[in-house]
Short mmCIF file of N, CA and C in Angstrom, two decimals:
data_model
loop_
_atom_site.label_atom_id
_atom_site.label_comp_id
_atom_site.label_asym_id
_atom_site.label_seq_id
_atom_site.Cartn_x
_atom_site.Cartn_y
_atom_site.Cartn_z
N UNK A 198 3.71 31.54 27.52
CA UNK A 198 2.42 31.56 26.86
C UNK A 198 2.51 31.17 25.42
N UNK A 199 3.54 31.71 24.76
CA UNK A 199 3.72 31.40 23.32
C UNK A 199 3.86 29.90 23.08
N UNK A 200 4.58 29.23 23.97
CA UNK A 200 4.79 27.78 23.81
C UNK A 200 3.46 27.03 23.96
N UNK A 201 2.56 27.56 24.78
CA UNK A 201 1.29 26.91 24.96
C UNK A 201 0.35 27.16 23.76
N UNK A 202 0.47 28.34 23.17
CA UNK A 202 -0.40 28.71 22.03
C UNK A 202 -0.07 27.88 20.78
N UNK A 203 1.22 27.63 20.50
CA UNK A 203 1.61 26.92 19.30
C UNK A 203 0.98 25.53 19.16
N UNK A 204 1.03 24.65 20.17
CA UNK A 204 0.43 23.34 20.03
C UNK A 204 -1.08 23.45 19.80
N UNK A 205 -1.74 24.36 20.49
CA UNK A 205 -3.19 24.45 20.36
C UNK A 205 -3.54 24.96 18.97
N UNK A 206 -2.74 25.84 18.41
CA UNK A 206 -2.96 26.33 17.04
C UNK A 206 -2.81 25.16 16.05
N UNK A 207 -1.78 24.33 16.31
CA UNK A 207 -1.57 23.18 15.46
C UNK A 207 -2.78 22.23 15.47
N UNK A 208 -3.27 22.00 16.66
CA UNK A 208 -4.46 21.13 16.82
C UNK A 208 -5.65 21.75 16.09
N UNK A 209 -5.88 23.08 16.25
CA UNK A 209 -6.97 23.74 15.58
C UNK A 209 -6.86 23.58 14.06
N UNK A 210 -5.63 23.71 13.54
CA UNK A 210 -5.40 23.57 12.10
C UNK A 210 -5.75 22.15 11.65
N UNK A 211 -5.28 21.17 12.42
CA UNK A 211 -5.53 19.77 12.05
C UNK A 211 -7.04 19.46 12.09
N UNK A 212 -7.71 20.00 13.09
CA UNK A 212 -9.19 19.81 13.23
C UNK A 212 -9.91 20.44 12.04
N UNK A 213 -9.51 21.62 11.65
CA UNK A 213 -10.18 22.32 10.54
C UNK A 213 -9.90 21.56 9.24
N UNK A 214 -8.70 21.02 9.06
CA UNK A 214 -8.40 20.18 7.87
C UNK A 214 -9.28 18.99 7.86
N UNK A 215 -9.45 18.32 9.04
CA UNK A 215 -10.25 17.12 9.16
C UNK A 215 -11.73 17.43 8.81
N UNK A 216 -12.23 18.56 9.30
CA UNK A 216 -13.59 18.96 9.00
C UNK A 216 -13.79 19.22 7.52
N UNK A 217 -12.77 19.87 6.86
CA UNK A 217 -12.86 20.12 5.43
C UNK A 217 -12.95 18.80 4.68
N UNK A 218 -12.12 17.85 5.04
CA UNK A 218 -12.15 16.53 4.37
C UNK A 218 -13.48 15.84 4.58
N UNK A 219 -14.00 15.89 5.81
CA UNK A 219 -15.28 15.27 6.06
C UNK A 219 -16.40 15.92 5.26
N UNK A 220 -16.35 17.24 5.17
CA UNK A 220 -17.36 17.99 4.43
C UNK A 220 -17.36 17.59 2.96
N UNK A 221 -16.10 17.53 2.39
CA UNK A 221 -15.95 17.15 0.98
C UNK A 221 -16.47 15.75 0.77
N UNK A 222 -16.13 14.80 1.67
CA UNK A 222 -16.60 13.44 1.55
C UNK A 222 -18.14 13.39 1.60
N UNK A 223 -18.70 14.17 2.51
CA UNK A 223 -20.14 14.21 2.68
C UNK A 223 -20.82 14.72 1.38
N UNK A 224 -20.27 15.77 0.80
CA UNK A 224 -20.80 16.32 -0.45
C UNK A 224 -20.69 15.30 -1.59
N UNK A 225 -19.55 14.64 -1.68
CA UNK A 225 -19.36 13.66 -2.72
C UNK A 225 -20.32 12.51 -2.56
N UNK A 226 -20.51 12.06 -1.30
CA UNK A 226 -21.40 10.94 -1.03
C UNK A 226 -22.84 11.35 -1.40
N UNK A 227 -23.24 12.56 -1.05
CA UNK A 227 -24.60 13.05 -1.37
C UNK A 227 -24.76 13.13 -2.87
N UNK A 228 -23.75 13.57 -3.60
CA UNK A 228 -23.81 13.68 -5.05
C UNK A 228 -23.95 12.25 -5.64
N UNK A 229 -23.18 11.32 -5.13
CA UNK A 229 -23.25 9.95 -5.64
C UNK A 229 -24.63 9.31 -5.40
N UNK A 230 -25.20 9.59 -4.25
CA UNK A 230 -26.52 9.05 -3.90
C UNK A 230 -27.57 9.62 -4.86
N UNK A 231 -27.45 10.93 -5.13
CA UNK A 231 -28.41 11.58 -6.06
C UNK A 231 -28.27 10.96 -7.43
N UNK A 232 -27.04 10.79 -7.89
CA UNK A 232 -26.82 10.17 -9.19
C UNK A 232 -27.40 8.76 -9.23
N UNK A 233 -27.13 8.00 -8.21
CA UNK A 233 -27.55 6.56 -8.19
C UNK A 233 -29.06 6.46 -8.18
N UNK A 234 -29.71 7.31 -7.41
CA UNK A 234 -31.20 7.24 -7.32
C UNK A 234 -31.86 8.03 -8.42
N UNK A 235 -31.12 8.84 -9.14
CA UNK A 235 -31.69 9.62 -10.23
C UNK A 235 -32.56 10.77 -9.77
N UNK A 236 -32.37 11.23 -8.57
CA UNK A 236 -33.19 12.33 -8.02
C UNK A 236 -32.45 13.65 -8.28
N UNK A 237 -33.14 14.61 -8.85
CA UNK A 237 -32.54 15.91 -9.08
C UNK A 237 -32.89 16.84 -7.94
N UNK A 238 -31.86 17.34 -7.21
CA UNK A 238 -32.12 18.25 -6.09
C UNK A 238 -31.48 19.57 -6.39
#
């Protein structure tokens, strides 16, 4: 069982890292769009 858990944990960690990166990129893009259009939100 332990051998099966380790790979899935690794995958979960990679997925969470990927989501963090995507979230950061989304926030940066949103900030850039606001700056470019001059809209204060």
